[in-house]
C-alpha cells in the first residue's frame, strides 16, 4: 500500500509516475497531431482554399497567414493572437453566381468525405484537443446543412445568410487550427513544413516547385 511507503520511496514513485504520465501524454499528442495532419491533407487545406475566395478582408490578415520557413515562435504567437480575435466576414450570397458553385462543390466534397470525418470524430484521442473537435463539429454541421437541401439554387436570402454564417464558423476555426498545426510542423517536421508553406492557400503566389 502506497500509504505505508517511506517518504523517500514515495517521492521516487511519484516522480516515476509523473514521468510516465508526461511521456504518455506526449505520445498521445503526437498521435493527435498526425490525425490533424491527415485532416488538413484530406479536407482542411482544400476547404480553406475554396472559402478564402469569398473573404473580402483577406488583405487585412494576409501578413499573419503568409507563413515563412524563417518564422520564429514569436511570429506564430503574434499570428495566432491576431486571427483568434479577427472579425471574419464572407460574401456568400445569391447575387454572386460563384457562391452557388462554391456551395454545390462544398456539398459534394464534404459528403464524399463523410466516412473520413466520422472516423475522426470517433477517435478517443480527440477528447484531449477541444479546439480541433470544435472544428470537426463545425465542418460536419456545414456538411449536413448543405446535404439536407435538395438544391442550393433559388434559396431565400435568409437561408444564404445562414449558410454564410455556418461557413464563417468553419473558416475561423480552420485558420486557427491551421496555424497551430503549421507551428507543430515547423518544430518537428521541417520537410513537411516546407511543403505546407509552398502550398499555402493564403499565398496567391504559392507554388509547389522549388526555384
Coordinates of C-alpha atoms in Angstrom, one line a residue:
X1 CA 0.0 0.0 0.0
X2 CA 1.4 3.4 -1.1
X3 CA 0.3 5.0 2.2
X4 CA 2.9 2.9 4.2
X5 CA 5.9 3.6 1.9
X6 CA 8.8 5.6 3.4
X7 CA 8.8 9.3 2.3
X8 CA 11.9 8.9 0.2
X9 CA 10.5 5.9 -1.7
X10 CA 7.1 7.6 -2.1
X11 CA 8.9 10.6 -3.6
X12 CA 10.7 8.4 -6.2
X13 CA 7.4 6.6 -7.0
X14 CA 5.6 9.8 -7.6
X15 CA 8.4 11.1 -9.8
X16 CA 8.4 8.0 -11.9
X17 CA 4.6 8.0 -12.3
X18 CA 4.8 11.7 -13.3
X19 CA 7.5 10.9 -15.9
X20 CA 5.4 8.1 -17.3
X21 CA 2.3 10.2 -17.4
X22 CA 4.1 13.0 -19.2
X23 CA 5.6 10.6 -21.7
X24 CA 2.2 9.0 -22.4
X25 CA 0.7 12.4 -22.9
X26 CA 3.4 13.4 -25.3
X27 CA 2.9 10.3 -27.3
X28 CA -0.8 10.9 -27.4
X29 CA -0.4 14.5 -28.6
X30 CA 2.0 13.3 -31.3
X31 CA -0.7 10.8 -32.5
X32 CA -3.3 13.6 -32.4
X33 CA -1.1 15.9 -34.5
X34 CA -0.8 13.1 -37.0
X35 CA -4.6 12.9 -37.2
X36 CA -4.8 16.7 -37.6
X37 CA -2.2 16.5 -40.4
X38 CA -4.3 13.9 -42.2
X39 CA -7.4 16.1 -41.8
X40 CA -5.7 19.1 -43.5
X41 CA -4.3 16.8 -46.2
X42 CA -7.7 15.3 -47.0
X43 CA -10.1 18.2 -46.2
X44 CA -8.8 21.3 -44.4
X45 CA -6.4 22.8 -46.9
X46 CA -8.7 22.4 -49.9
X47 CA -11.7 23.8 -48.0
X48 CA -9.7 26.8 -46.8
X49 CA -8.5 27.5 -50.3
X50 CA -12.1 27.5 -51.6
X51 CA -13.5 29.6 -48.8
X52 CA -10.8 32.3 -49.0
X53 CA -12.1 33.3 -52.4
X54 CA -15.1 34.8 -50.7
X55 CA -13.2 36.7 -47.9
X56 CA -13.1 40.4 -48.7
X57 CA -10.9 41.1 -45.7
X58 CA -8.1 38.6 -46.6
X59 CA -5.7 41.5 -47.2
X60 CA -6.1 42.6 -43.6
X61 CA -4.7 39.4 -42.1
X62 CA -2.7 38.1 -45.0
X63 CA 0.5 39.1 -43.3
X64 CA -0.4 36.8 -40.4
X65 CA -1.2 33.9 -42.8
X66 CA 1.9 34.2 -45.0
X67 CA 3.8 31.7 -43.1
X68 CA 7.5 31.5 -44.0
X69 CA 10.2 28.9 -43.3
X70 CA 12.1 31.6 -41.4
X71 CA 9.2 32.1 -38.8
X72 CA 10.1 32.1 -35.1
X73 CA 7.9 31.2 -32.1
X74 CA 7.1 34.9 -31.8
X75 CA 5.9 35.1 -35.4
X76 CA 3.5 32.2 -34.8
X77 CA 2.3 33.6 -31.5
X78 CA 1.5 37.1 -33.0
X79 CA -0.3 35.5 -35.9
X80 CA -2.4 33.2 -33.6
X81 CA -3.4 36.1 -31.4
X82 CA -4.5 38.2 -34.4
X83 CA -6.5 35.5 -36.2
X84 CA -8.2 34.5 -32.9
X85 CA -9.8 37.9 -32.4
X86 CA -10.3 38.8 -36.0
X87 CA -13.9 39.6 -37.1
X88 CA -14.3 37.3 -40.2
X89 CA -16.8 38.1 -42.9
X90 CA -17.6 36.2 -46.1
X91 CA -19.6 37.2 -49.1
X92 CA -21.6 34.1 -49.9
X93 CA -24.9 35.1 -51.3
X94 CA -27.5 34.6 -54.1
X95 CA -26.2 37.7 -56.0
X96 CA -22.8 36.0 -56.7
X97 CA -23.0 33.0 -59.1
X98 CA -19.7 31.8 -57.8
X99 CA -21.3 31.4 -54.4
X100 CA -23.7 28.9 -55.7
X101 CA -20.9 26.9 -57.4
X102 CA -18.9 27.0 -54.1
X103 CA -21.8 25.7 -52.0
X104 CA -22.6 23.0 -54.5
X105 CA -18.9 21.9 -54.7
X106 CA -18.5 22.1 -51.0
X107 CA -21.6 19.9 -50.6
X108 CA -20.3 17.2 -52.9
X109 CA -16.8 17.5 -51.4
X110 CA -17.8 17.2 -47.8
X111 CA -20.3 14.4 -48.4
X112 CA -17.6 12.4 -50.2
X113 CA -15.5 12.8 -47.0
X114 CA -18.3 11.8 -44.6
X115 CA -16.8 8.4 -43.6
X116 CA -13.4 10.1 -43.0
X117 CA -14.9 12.8 -40.9
X118 CA -17.0 10.3 -38.9
X119 CA -13.8 8.3 -38.3
X120 CA -12.1 11.3 -36.9
X121 CA -15.0 12.2 -34.6
X122 CA -14.8 8.6 -33.2
X123 CA -11.1 9.0 -32.3
X124 CA -10.9 9.0 -28.5
X125 CA -7.7 11.0 -28.6
X126 CA -9.6 14.0 -29.8
X127 CA -11.0 14.5 -26.3
X128 CA -7.7 15.9 -25.5
X129 CA -7.9 18.6 -28.2
X130 CA -11.0 20.7 -27.7
X131 CA -10.4 23.2 -30.5
X132 CA -9.9 20.6 -33.1
X133 CA -13.0 18.8 -32.0
X134 CA -14.9 22.1 -32.3
X135 CA -13.6 22.4 -35.9
X136 CA -14.7 18.9 -36.8
X137 CA -18.2 19.5 -35.5
X138 CA -18.4 22.8 -37.4
X139 CA -17.3 21.1 -40.6
X140 CA -19.7 18.2 -40.1
X141 CA -22.6 20.7 -39.4
X142 CA -21.9 22.6 -42.6
X143 CA -21.9 19.3 -44.5
X144 CA -25.3 18.3 -43.0
X145 CA -26.8 21.8 -43.7
X146 CA -25.8 21.5 -47.3
X147 CA -26.7 17.9 -47.7
X148 CA -30.3 18.4 -46.3
X149 CA -31.0 20.9 -49.1
X150 CA -32.1 19.2 -52.3
X151 CA -30.9 22.2 -54.2
X152 CA -28.6 25.1 -53.5
X153 CA -30.1 27.4 -56.1
X154 CA -33.1 29.8 -55.5
X155 CA -32.9 29.7 -51.8
X156 CA -34.3 32.5 -49.7
X157 CA -31.9 35.3 -48.8
X158 CA -32.1 34.4 -45.2
X159 CA -31.1 30.8 -46.0
X160 CA -28.0 32.0 -47.8
X161 CA -27.2 34.2 -44.8
X162 CA -27.5 31.2 -42.6
X163 CA -25.1 29.1 -44.8
X164 CA -22.8 32.0 -44.9
X165 CA -22.7 32.1 -41.1
X166 CA -22.0 28.4 -40.9
X167 CA -19.1 28.8 -43.4
X168 CA -17.7 31.7 -41.4
X169 CA -17.6 29.5 -38.3
X170 CA -15.7 26.8 -40.2
X171 CA -13.4 29.3 -41.8
X172 CA -12.4 30.9 -38.5
X173 CA -11.7 27.6 -36.7
X174 CA -9.9 26.3 -39.8
X175 CA -7.5 29.2 -39.8
X176 CA -6.8 29.0 -36.0
X177 CA -6.1 25.2 -36.2
X178 CA -4.1 25.5 -39.3
X179 CA -1.7 28.0 -37.8
X180 CA -1.3 25.7 -34.7
X181 CA -0.6 22.8 -37.0
X182 CA 1.9 24.8 -39.1
X183 CA 3.8 25.7 -35.9
X184 CA 3.9 22.0 -35.0
X185 CA 5.3 21.1 -38.4
X186 CA 7.9 23.8 -38.2
X187 CA 9.2 22.5 -34.9
X188 CA 9.1 18.7 -35.6
X189 CA 8.9 18.1 -39.3
X190 CA 10.8 20.7 -41.4
X191 CA 10.3 18.8 -44.6
X192 CA 6.5 18.7 -44.2
X193 CA 6.6 22.3 -43.1
X194 CA 8.4 23.3 -46.3
X195 CA 5.7 21.7 -48.5
X196 CA 2.9 23.3 -46.4
X197 CA 4.5 26.7 -46.8
X198 CA 4.8 26.2 -50.6
X199 CA 1.2 25.2 -50.9
X200 CA -0.2 27.9 -48.5
X201 CA -3.8 28.6 -49.6
X202 CA -3.5 32.2 -48.4
X203 CA -0.5 32.9 -50.6
X204 CA -1.7 34.0 -54.1
X205 CA 1.8 33.3 -55.5
X206 CA 2.4 30.0 -53.8
X207 CA 3.8 27.1 -56.0
X208 CA 4.9 23.7 -55.0
X209 CA 8.0 23.9 -57.2
X210 CA 11.3 25.0 -55.6
X211 CA 13.1 27.7 -57.5

